[in-house]
Amino acid sequence: MNRRLYVPEDSGALAVGADAVARAAEAAGAEVWRTSSRGLFWLEPLVEVDSAEGRVGYGPCTPADVAAIVAGTPDHPKALGPMDTLPYLQRQQRLTFARAGLTRPLSIADYEAHGGGAGLRAARAMAPEAIIQAIVDSGLRGRGGAAFPAGIKWRTVAQAAGELKYVVCNGDEGDSGTYADRMLLEGDPFLLIEGMAIAARAVGASRGYVYVRSEYPRSVEIFGRAIEVARAAGWLDGFDMEVRMGAGSYVCGEETAMLESLEGRRGVVRAKPPLPAIAGLFGRPTVINNLLTLAAVPTILAEGPAYYRDFGVGRSTGTMPFQLAGNLRFPGLVERAFGVTLRELLFDFGGGTASGRPVKAVQVGGPLGSYVPEEHWDVPLDYEAYAVVGAVLGHGGLVVHDDTADMARLARYAMAFCAQESCGKCTPCRIGSTRGVEVIDKLLAGDERQESLLRDLCDTMKHASLCAMGSMTPLPVLSALNHYPEDFRR
């Protein structure tokens, strides 16, 4: 019997040669199963083999390493030991990513063998209001950044008048340093399908859309195939869905701009009210949730709301898939309950900087998130605690900079990014970001009077912009100015 090797087919693994490793394994006589990625990206391409101790890993592998692995050579230099014993995985609390690295993405049999489908089966035995109450009781909040209670949103849609309702998944993962949405779309697509089917049953929706950024063509392809598999298997049961690809606009991560794009128009932010829960896609009541929010739903229905709520702290319940990126030795996905600290993520998991230099700043929450200095690295990562220090968790992305980073230049980049990506609907964002770049340039040229003007401009953008694009751009600018003032003095 040929030895079976598990080789990831996630885009991150493919980018560093996983296909070549898989071909070499087949040429060496192995049976190869292409799986999702565990999210330990510094070890990719990661190869795993069955053993009496569970799967053992080897990585990062090249095609030249594979023949010895297939032959079962003892003491292989790339051997990692049993995967379940790696501290990076042992210290995690994976609920949403419980199947990461274990299953073949398009195999429903694999999905169900690892607990998939239990949430949907439970939901189909419940009344719609009971499903909503379970989500309310779990404390689940939106994982896209706004952290609005998911159950309250679902109840609003359920109670809205209308025969036709929609569920829309926001998978427009545009934040720098984030990749959790992509990993799920490519690696565990049935989890999202299950979460959306549960949401549809709860609110009475008959159709769903998954909006994915254009930079993820492989995600679109795999998820589209997964929908076909789920449909053929009878999973959707009166609910149907499709995946739509965006056109590369960052602002389409804002829910109303995304609706405009889904309806075939340019992604421009809508004024509220009406809320999308009342008049959303095509003017119909619409549940809009971030991909990670919907992916958390099956666990809540399968295990019960109390099980999920027992993870986390305060009003930040459950787990968060943190995505470690930037200047780190061990970048990867770390799912932990809310309350873990930035210091734990940076050093216990990330291993410090790849450059070996001191960490200077960590941008948390994407390109519109604050730069967090060391004095706040022991603050628990939860929505309320981070709001107190003027920061946000966003989508869980962390980008690490060492002490060579120029924070003034990064602040300027934030304003320039906003100027480029603004939809142009409101003046504070459209004009404010352009003036912000000019003011920072003058400040860096030595005109210290510009600092007060920059602070006034940020205050206007924060309070008068129509959406988070303009209102949050001041976060990276002001955090850089407040915590690293020396970088603005040339």
Coordinates of C-alpha atoms in Angstrom, one line a residue:
M1 CA 0.0 0.0 0.0
N2 CA 1.4 3.4 -1.0
R3 CA 2.2 5.8 1.8
R4 CA -0.2 8.7 2.0
L5 CA 1.1 12.3 2.2
Y6 CA -1.0 15.4 3.0
V7 CA 0.1 18.5 1.1
P8 CA -1.8 21.8 1.4
E9 CA -3.4 23.5 -1.6
D10 CA -4.0 26.8 0.0
S11 CA -2.8 29.8 -2.0
G12 CA -0.1 30.5 0.7
A13 CA 1.3 27.0 0.2
L14 CA 1.0 27.1 -3.6
A15 CA 3.0 30.4 -3.6
V16 CA 6.0 28.7 -2.1
G17 CA 6.0 25.5 -4.2
A18 CA 3.4 23.1 -2.8
D19 CA 2.4 21.9 -6.2
A20 CA 5.9 20.9 -7.0
V21 CA 6.2 19.1 -3.7
A22 CA 2.9 17.2 -4.4
R23 CA 4.2 16.2 -7.9
A24 CA 7.4 14.9 -6.4
A25 CA 5.5 12.9 -3.8
E26 CA 3.4 11.3 -6.5
A27 CA 6.5 10.5 -8.6
A28 CA 8.0 8.8 -5.5
G29 CA 5.0 6.5 -5.3
A30 CA 3.0 8.2 -2.6
E31 CA -0.7 8.7 -2.5
V32 CA -1.2 12.5 -2.1
W33 CA -4.2 14.2 -0.5
R34 CA -4.4 17.9 -1.0
T35 CA -5.7 19.5 2.1
S36 CA -6.3 23.0 3.6
S37 CA -3.5 24.8 5.4
R38 CA -3.0 24.7 9.1
G39 CA -1.9 28.4 8.9
L40 CA 1.7 27.9 10.0
F41 CA 3.0 29.7 7.0
W42 CA 6.7 29.7 7.8
L43 CA 6.6 25.9 7.5
E44 CA 5.0 25.8 4.1
P45 CA 5.0 23.7 2.0
L46 CA 4.2 21.6 5.0
V47 CA 4.0 17.8 4.4
E48 CA 2.2 15.5 6.8
V49 CA 2.2 11.7 7.1
D50 CA 0.1 9.3 9.1
S51 CA 1.7 7.6 12.0
A52 CA 0.8 5.7 15.2
E53 CA 1.1 9.0 17.0
G54 CA -1.1 10.9 14.6
R55 CA 0.0 12.9 11.7
V56 CA 3.7 13.9 11.8
G57 CA 4.9 16.9 9.9
Y58 CA 7.9 18.0 7.8
G59 CA 8.6 21.5 6.7
P60 CA 9.3 23.6 5.0
C61 CA 9.8 21.1 2.2
T62 CA 11.2 21.2 -1.3
P63 CA 10.7 18.5 -3.9
A64 CA 14.2 17.2 -3.0
D65 CA 13.0 16.4 0.5
V66 CA 10.0 14.2 -0.5
A67 CA 11.6 10.9 -1.6
A68 CA 13.1 10.4 1.9
I69 CA 9.7 11.3 3.5
V70 CA 8.0 8.8 1.3
A71 CA 10.6 6.1 2.1
G72 CA 10.1 6.8 5.8
T73 CA 13.7 7.8 6.5
P74 CA 14.2 8.2 10.2
D75 CA 15.6 11.4 11.6
H76 CA 14.7 13.5 8.6
P77 CA 16.2 17.0 9.0
K78 CA 12.8 18.6 8.2
A79 CA 10.9 16.4 10.7
L80 CA 8.6 18.3 13.1
G81 CA 7.1 15.5 15.1
P82 CA 3.4 14.9 15.7
M83 CA 1.6 18.0 14.6
D84 CA -0.8 17.9 17.6
T85 CA 2.2 18.4 19.9
L86 CA 3.5 21.6 18.3
P87 CA 3.2 24.4 20.9
Y88 CA 2.0 26.8 18.2
L89 CA -1.1 24.6 17.7
Q90 CA -1.4 23.3 21.3
R91 CA -1.8 26.8 22.7
Q92 CA -4.6 27.7 20.3
Q93 CA -8.4 27.4 20.9
R94 CA -9.6 26.6 17.4
L95 CA -13.3 26.6 16.9
T96 CA -13.7 28.3 13.5
F97 CA -10.5 26.8 12.2
A98 CA -10.9 23.4 13.9
R99 CA -10.5 21.5 10.5
A100 CA -7.6 23.7 9.2
G101 CA -5.0 21.4 7.6
L102 CA -7.0 18.2 8.3
T103 CA -9.6 18.0 5.5
R104 CA -9.8 18.1 1.7
P105 CA -11.6 21.3 0.9
L106 CA -14.2 19.9 -1.5
S107 CA -14.9 16.6 0.4
I108 CA -18.2 16.7 2.3
A109 CA -17.2 13.3 3.7
D110 CA -14.1 14.8 5.2
Y111 CA -16.1 17.8 6.5
E112 CA -18.7 15.6 8.2
A113 CA -16.1 13.2 9.6
H114 CA -14.6 16.2 11.5
G115 CA -17.9 17.4 12.9
G116 CA -19.2 19.5 10.0
G117 CA -22.9 19.7 9.4
A118 CA -24.0 19.2 13.1
G119 CA -25.0 22.9 13.4
L120 CA -27.3 22.8 10.4
R121 CA -28.9 19.6 11.5
A122 CA -29.6 21.1 14.9
A123 CA -30.9 24.3 13.3
R124 CA -33.4 22.4 11.1
A125 CA -34.9 20.9 14.3
M126 CA -35.4 24.4 15.8
A127 CA -37.9 27.1 15.2
P128 CA -36.4 30.2 13.5
E129 CA -36.8 32.4 16.6
A130 CA -35.0 29.7 18.7
I131 CA -32.1 29.9 16.3
I132 CA -31.9 33.6 16.6
Q133 CA -32.1 33.4 20.4
A134 CA -29.2 31.0 20.4
I135 CA -27.1 33.5 18.5
V136 CA -28.2 36.3 20.8
D137 CA -27.3 34.1 23.9
S138 CA -23.9 33.3 22.5
G139 CA -23.0 36.9 22.4
L140 CA -21.6 36.6 18.9
R141 CA -20.6 40.0 17.5
G142 CA -19.6 40.9 13.9
R143 CA -16.0 40.0 13.1
G144 CA -15.7 42.6 10.4
G145 CA -14.8 45.5 12.7
A146 CA -18.1 47.0 13.8
A147 CA -18.7 44.3 16.4
F148 CA -22.5 44.7 16.2
P149 CA -24.4 41.8 17.9
A150 CA -25.2 39.3 15.2
G151 CA -28.4 38.0 16.8
I152 CA -29.9 41.5 17.0
K153 CA -29.3 42.0 13.3
W154 CA -30.8 38.7 12.4
R155 CA -33.9 39.4 14.5
T156 CA -34.4 42.8 12.8
V157 CA -34.3 41.1 9.4
A158 CA -36.6 38.3 10.6
Q159 CA -39.2 40.8 11.8
A160 CA -39.0 43.0 8.7
A161 CA -41.9 42.8 6.3
G162 CA -41.2 41.2 2.9
E163 CA -41.5 37.9 1.1
L164 CA -38.0 38.1 -0.4
K165 CA -35.0 38.4 1.9
Y166 CA -31.3 37.9 1.5
V167 CA -28.2 36.7 3.3
V168 CA -25.0 38.5 2.1
C169 CA -21.6 37.4 3.3
N170 CA -18.9 40.1 3.2
G171 CA -15.8 38.3 2.1
D172 CA -14.1 41.4 0.7
E173 CA -11.0 40.9 2.8
G174 CA -9.0 44.0 1.9
D175 CA -7.2 44.7 5.2
S176 CA -3.4 44.5 5.0
G177 CA -2.1 41.4 6.8
T178 CA -5.3 39.5 6.8
Y179 CA -6.0 36.1 5.2
A180 CA -8.5 34.3 7.4
D181 CA -11.4 34.7 5.0
R182 CA -9.2 33.4 2.1
M183 CA -8.2 30.4 4.2
L184 CA -11.8 29.4 4.9
L185 CA -13.0 30.0 1.4
E186 CA -10.2 27.8 0.0
G187 CA -9.8 25.4 2.9
D188 CA -13.2 24.9 4.6
P189 CA -15.9 26.2 2.3
F190 CA -18.7 24.0 3.6
L191 CA -18.4 25.8 7.0
L192 CA -19.4 29.1 5.4
I193 CA -22.2 27.4 3.4
E194 CA -23.5 25.8 6.6
G195 CA -23.4 29.1 8.5
M196 CA -25.3 30.9 5.7
A197 CA -27.9 28.2 5.4
I198 CA -28.5 28.5 9.2
A199 CA -28.8 32.3 8.9
A200 CA -31.2 31.9 6.0
R201 CA -33.5 29.5 8.0
A202 CA -33.4 31.9 10.9
V203 CA -34.5 35.0 9.0
G204 CA -36.6 33.5 6.2
A205 CA -34.1 34.3 3.4
S206 CA -34.2 32.3 0.2
R207 CA -31.1 33.5 -1.5
G208 CA -27.5 34.3 -0.5
Y209 CA -24.5 36.0 -2.0
V210 CA -20.8 35.8 -1.0
Y211 CA -18.8 38.8 -2.1
V212 CA -15.1 38.1 -2.6
R213 CA -12.4 40.5 -3.6
S214 CA -10.9 40.2 -7.1
E215 CA -7.5 39.4 -5.7
Y216 CA -8.8 36.0 -4.6
P217 CA -9.5 34.2 -7.9
R218 CA -8.7 30.8 -6.4
S219 CA -11.0 31.4 -3.5
V220 CA -13.8 32.2 -5.9
E221 CA -13.2 29.1 -8.0
I222 CA -13.1 26.7 -5.0
F223 CA -16.0 28.2 -3.2
G224 CA -18.1 28.1 -6.4
R225 CA -17.3 24.4 -6.8
A226 CA -18.2 23.9 -3.1
I227 CA -21.6 25.5 -3.7
E228 CA -22.2 23.0 -6.5
V229 CA -21.2 20.1 -4.3
A230 CA -23.5 21.3 -1.4
R231 CA -26.4 21.9 -3.8
A232 CA -26.0 18.3 -5.3
A233 CA -25.9 16.9 -1.8
G234 CA -29.2 18.6 -0.8
W235 CA -27.6 20.8 1.8
L236 CA -29.3 24.0 0.7
D237 CA -32.9 22.9 1.1
G238 CA -34.9 25.8 -0.3
F239 CA -32.0 28.3 0.0
D240 CA -29.6 29.0 -2.9
M241 CA -26.5 31.0 -3.1
E242 CA -23.7 32.2 -5.4
V243 CA -20.3 33.8 -5.2
R244 CA -19.7 37.3 -6.7
M245 CA -16.2 38.8 -7.4
G246 CA -15.5 42.4 -6.6
A247 CA -13.5 44.7 -8.8
G248 CA -10.7 45.7 -6.4
S249 CA -12.2 48.6 -4.5
Y250 CA -11.2 48.7 -0.8
V251 CA -14.3 50.7 0.1
C252 CA -16.5 47.8 -1.1
G253 CA -15.7 46.2 2.3
E254 CA -18.2 48.7 3.7
E255 CA -21.5 47.0 3.6
T256 CA -23.6 49.5 1.6
A257 CA -20.9 50.0 -1.0
M258 CA -20.8 46.3 -1.3
L259 CA -24.5 46.2 -1.9
E260 CA -24.1 48.8 -4.7
S261 CA -21.4 46.6 -6.3
L262 CA -23.6 43.5 -6.0
E263 CA -26.4 45.4 -7.7
G264 CA -24.1 46.2 -10.6
R265 CA -23.1 49.7 -9.8
R266 CA -19.9 51.5 -8.7
G267 CA -19.2 50.8 -5.1
V268 CA -20.3 54.0 -3.4
V269 CA -21.4 54.3 0.2
R270 CA -25.2 54.7 0.9
A271 CA -26.5 57.1 3.5
K272 CA -28.3 55.4 6.4
P273 CA -31.2 55.1 7.2
P274 CA -32.6 52.9 5.9
L275 CA -30.5 50.1 7.4
P276 CA -29.7 47.2 5.2
A277 CA -31.6 45.0 7.6
I278 CA -34.8 46.8 6.5
A279 CA -33.9 47.8 2.9
G280 CA -30.7 46.2 1.8
L281 CA -29.9 44.3 -1.4
F282 CA -32.3 45.3 -4.1
G283 CA -34.3 47.1 -1.4
R284 CA -35.1 43.9 0.5
P285 CA -34.4 43.0 4.1
T286 CA -30.8 41.7 4.2
V287 CA -28.5 40.1 6.7
I288 CA -25.0 41.3 6.0
N289 CA -22.3 39.5 8.1
N290 CA -18.6 39.2 7.8
L291 CA -17.4 35.8 6.6
L292 CA -15.8 35.0 10.0
T293 CA -19.1 35.9 11.8
L294 CA -21.1 33.4 9.6
A295 CA -18.4 30.8 10.0
A296 CA -18.7 30.9 13.8
V297 CA -22.5 30.1 13.6
P298 CA -22.3 26.3 13.1
T299 CA -20.3 25.8 16.3
I300 CA -22.9 27.8 18.3
L301 CA -25.7 25.7 17.0
A302 CA -23.8 22.4 17.3
E303 CA -22.4 23.0 20.8
G304 CA -24.9 25.4 22.2
P305 CA -24.6 29.1 23.0
A306 CA -23.2 28.6 26.5
Y307 CA -20.3 26.6 25.1
Y308 CA -19.3 29.5 22.8
R309 CA -20.0 32.2 25.3
D310 CA -17.6 30.6 27.8
F311 CA -14.7 31.6 25.5
G312 CA -13.7 35.2 25.7
V313 CA -14.1 38.0 28.2
G314 CA -16.9 40.4 29.1
R315 CA -19.0 41.3 26.1
S316 CA -16.3 39.9 23.7
T317 CA -17.4 36.3 23.6
G318 CA -16.0 33.4 21.6
T319 CA -12.7 33.3 19.7
M320 CA -11.0 35.5 17.2
P321 CA -8.7 34.2 14.4
F322 CA -5.8 36.6 14.7
Q323 CA -3.6 36.9 11.6
L324 CA 0.0 37.5 12.3
A325 CA 1.9 39.3 9.5
G326 CA 4.7 41.7 8.8
N327 CA 8.1 41.5 10.4
L328 CA 7.7 38.2 12.4
R329 CA 9.7 35.0 12.6
F330 CA 6.6 32.8 12.7
P331 CA 3.7 34.5 10.9
G332 CA 0.5 32.5 10.8
L333 CA -3.1 32.1 12.0
V334 CA -3.7 32.0 15.7
E335 CA -7.3 31.5 16.9
R336 CA -7.6 32.3 20.6
A337 CA -10.4 33.5 22.9
F338 CA -10.7 37.2 23.3
G339 CA -8.5 38.4 26.2
V340 CA -5.2 37.2 24.8
T341 CA -2.7 40.0 24.8
L342 CA -0.7 41.4 21.9
R343 CA 2.6 40.5 23.8
E344 CA 1.5 36.8 23.8
L345 CA 0.8 36.9 20.1
L346 CA 4.0 38.7 19.2
F347 CA 6.4 36.6 21.2
D348 CA 4.8 33.4 22.3
F349 CA 3.4 32.7 18.9
G350 CA 5.2 35.1 16.5
G351 CA 8.7 34.6 18.0
G352 CA 9.6 38.3 17.7
T353 CA 10.8 40.0 14.5
A354 CA 12.3 38.2 11.6
S355 CA 14.9 40.9 11.4
G356 CA 16.0 40.2 15.0
R357 CA 15.5 43.9 15.9
P358 CA 13.1 45.2 18.6
V359 CA 9.4 45.5 17.7
K360 CA 8.5 49.2 17.4
A361 CA 4.8 49.2 16.5
V362 CA 2.0 46.9 15.7
Q363 CA -0.8 48.0 13.5
V364 CA -3.9 46.2 14.7
G365 CA -7.1 46.1 12.6
G366 CA -6.0 46.8 9.1
P367 CA -4.8 49.9 7.3
L368 CA -7.3 52.0 9.2
G369 CA -6.3 50.6 12.6
S370 CA -4.1 52.2 15.2
Y371 CA -0.4 51.7 15.7
V372 CA -0.1 50.1 19.1
P373 CA 3.0 50.9 21.2
E374 CA 4.6 48.7 23.7
E375 CA 2.9 50.3 26.7
H376 CA -0.4 48.7 25.4
W377 CA 0.9 45.3 24.5
D378 CA -0.5 43.8 27.8
V379 CA -4.0 45.2 27.2
P380 CA -6.5 42.3 26.7
L381 CA -7.5 42.0 23.1
D382 CA -11.2 42.6 23.4
Y383 CA -13.5 45.2 21.8
E384 CA -14.1 47.3 24.9
A385 CA -10.5 47.3 26.3
Y386 CA -9.1 48.3 22.9
A387 CA -11.6 51.1 22.5
V388 CA -10.3 52.6 25.8
V389 CA -6.8 52.9 24.4
G390 CA -8.1 54.4 21.1
A391 CA -7.6 51.2 19.0
V392 CA -9.8 48.7 17.2
L393 CA -9.6 45.0 16.6
G394 CA -11.0 45.1 13.1
H395 CA -10.8 41.8 11.3
G396 CA -8.0 40.5 13.6
G397 CA -5.0 41.5 11.3
L398 CA -1.7 42.4 13.0
V399 CA 1.2 43.9 11.0
V400 CA 4.4 44.2 12.9
H401 CA 7.2 46.8 12.4
D402 CA 10.6 46.8 13.9
D403 CA 12.5 49.8 15.1
T404 CA 13.6 50.9 11.6
A405 CA 10.0 51.8 10.7
D406 CA 9.4 55.5 10.0
M407 CA 6.0 56.2 11.6
A408 CA 5.6 59.6 10.0
R409 CA 5.9 57.9 6.6
L410 CA 3.4 55.3 7.6
A411 CA 1.0 58.0 8.8
R412 CA 1.3 59.7 5.4
Y413 CA 0.6 56.4 3.7
A414 CA -2.6 56.1 5.6
M415 CA -3.9 59.4 4.3
A416 CA -2.7 58.6 0.8
F417 CA -4.4 55.3 0.9
C418 CA -7.7 56.9 2.0
A419 CA -7.3 59.5 -0.8
Q420 CA -6.9 56.7 -3.4
E421 CA -9.6 54.4 -2.1
S422 CA -12.3 56.9 -1.1
C423 CA -15.5 56.5 -3.0
G424 CA -15.9 60.3 -3.1
K425 CA -19.4 60.4 -1.7
C426 CA -18.6 62.6 1.3
T427 CA -16.4 65.7 1.5
P428 CA -14.5 64.9 4.8
C429 CA -13.1 61.7 3.3
R430 CA -12.7 62.8 -0.3
I431 CA -11.1 66.2 0.4
G432 CA -9.8 65.6 3.9
S433 CA -7.5 62.8 2.9
T434 CA -5.9 64.7 0.1
R435 CA -5.4 67.8 2.3
G436 CA -4.1 65.4 5.0
V437 CA -1.3 64.2 2.7
E438 CA -0.4 67.9 2.0
V439 CA -0.4 68.8 5.7
I440 CA 1.8 65.9 6.7
D441 CA 4.3 66.8 3.9
K442 CA 4.5 70.3 5.3
L443 CA 5.0 69.0 8.8
L444 CA 7.8 66.7 7.7
A445 CA 9.4 69.7 5.9
G446 CA 9.7 71.4 9.3
D447 CA 6.6 73.5 9.6
E448 CA 5.5 72.5 13.2
R449 CA 2.4 74.7 12.9
Q450 CA 0.9 72.0 10.7
E451 CA 0.5 69.6 13.7
S452 CA -2.5 71.4 15.1
L453 CA -4.0 71.7 11.6
L454 CA -3.5 67.9 11.1
R455 CA -5.3 67.2 14.4
D456 CA -8.2 69.5 13.5
L457 CA -8.5 67.8 10.1
C458 CA -8.5 64.3 11.7
D459 CA -11.2 65.4 14.1
T460 CA -13.4 66.6 11.2
M461 CA -12.8 63.3 9.3
K462 CA -13.6 61.2 12.4
H463 CA -16.9 62.9 13.2
A464 CA -18.2 64.0 9.8
S465 CA -17.4 61.2 7.4
L466 CA -20.2 59.0 6.0
C467 CA -18.5 55.7 6.7
A468 CA -15.5 54.1 8.4
M469 CA -13.2 54.8 5.4
G470 CA -13.0 58.5 6.4
S471 CA -13.8 58.2 10.1
M472 CA -11.1 55.7 10.9
T473 CA -8.2 57.0 8.7
P474 CA -7.3 59.3 11.6
L475 CA -6.5 56.3 13.8
P476 CA -3.2 55.3 12.2
V477 CA -2.3 59.0 11.7
L478 CA -3.0 60.2 15.3
S479 CA -1.6 57.0 16.9
A480 CA 1.7 57.5 15.0
L481 CA 1.7 61.2 15.9
N482 CA 0.9 60.6 19.6
H483 CA 3.1 57.6 20.3
Y484 CA 6.1 58.3 18.0
P485 CA 6.3 62.2 17.8
E486 CA 10.1 62.1 17.3
D487 CA 9.5 60.5 13.8
F488 CA 7.7 63.7 12.7
R489 CA 10.6 66.0 13.6
R490 CA 13.2 66.0 10.8

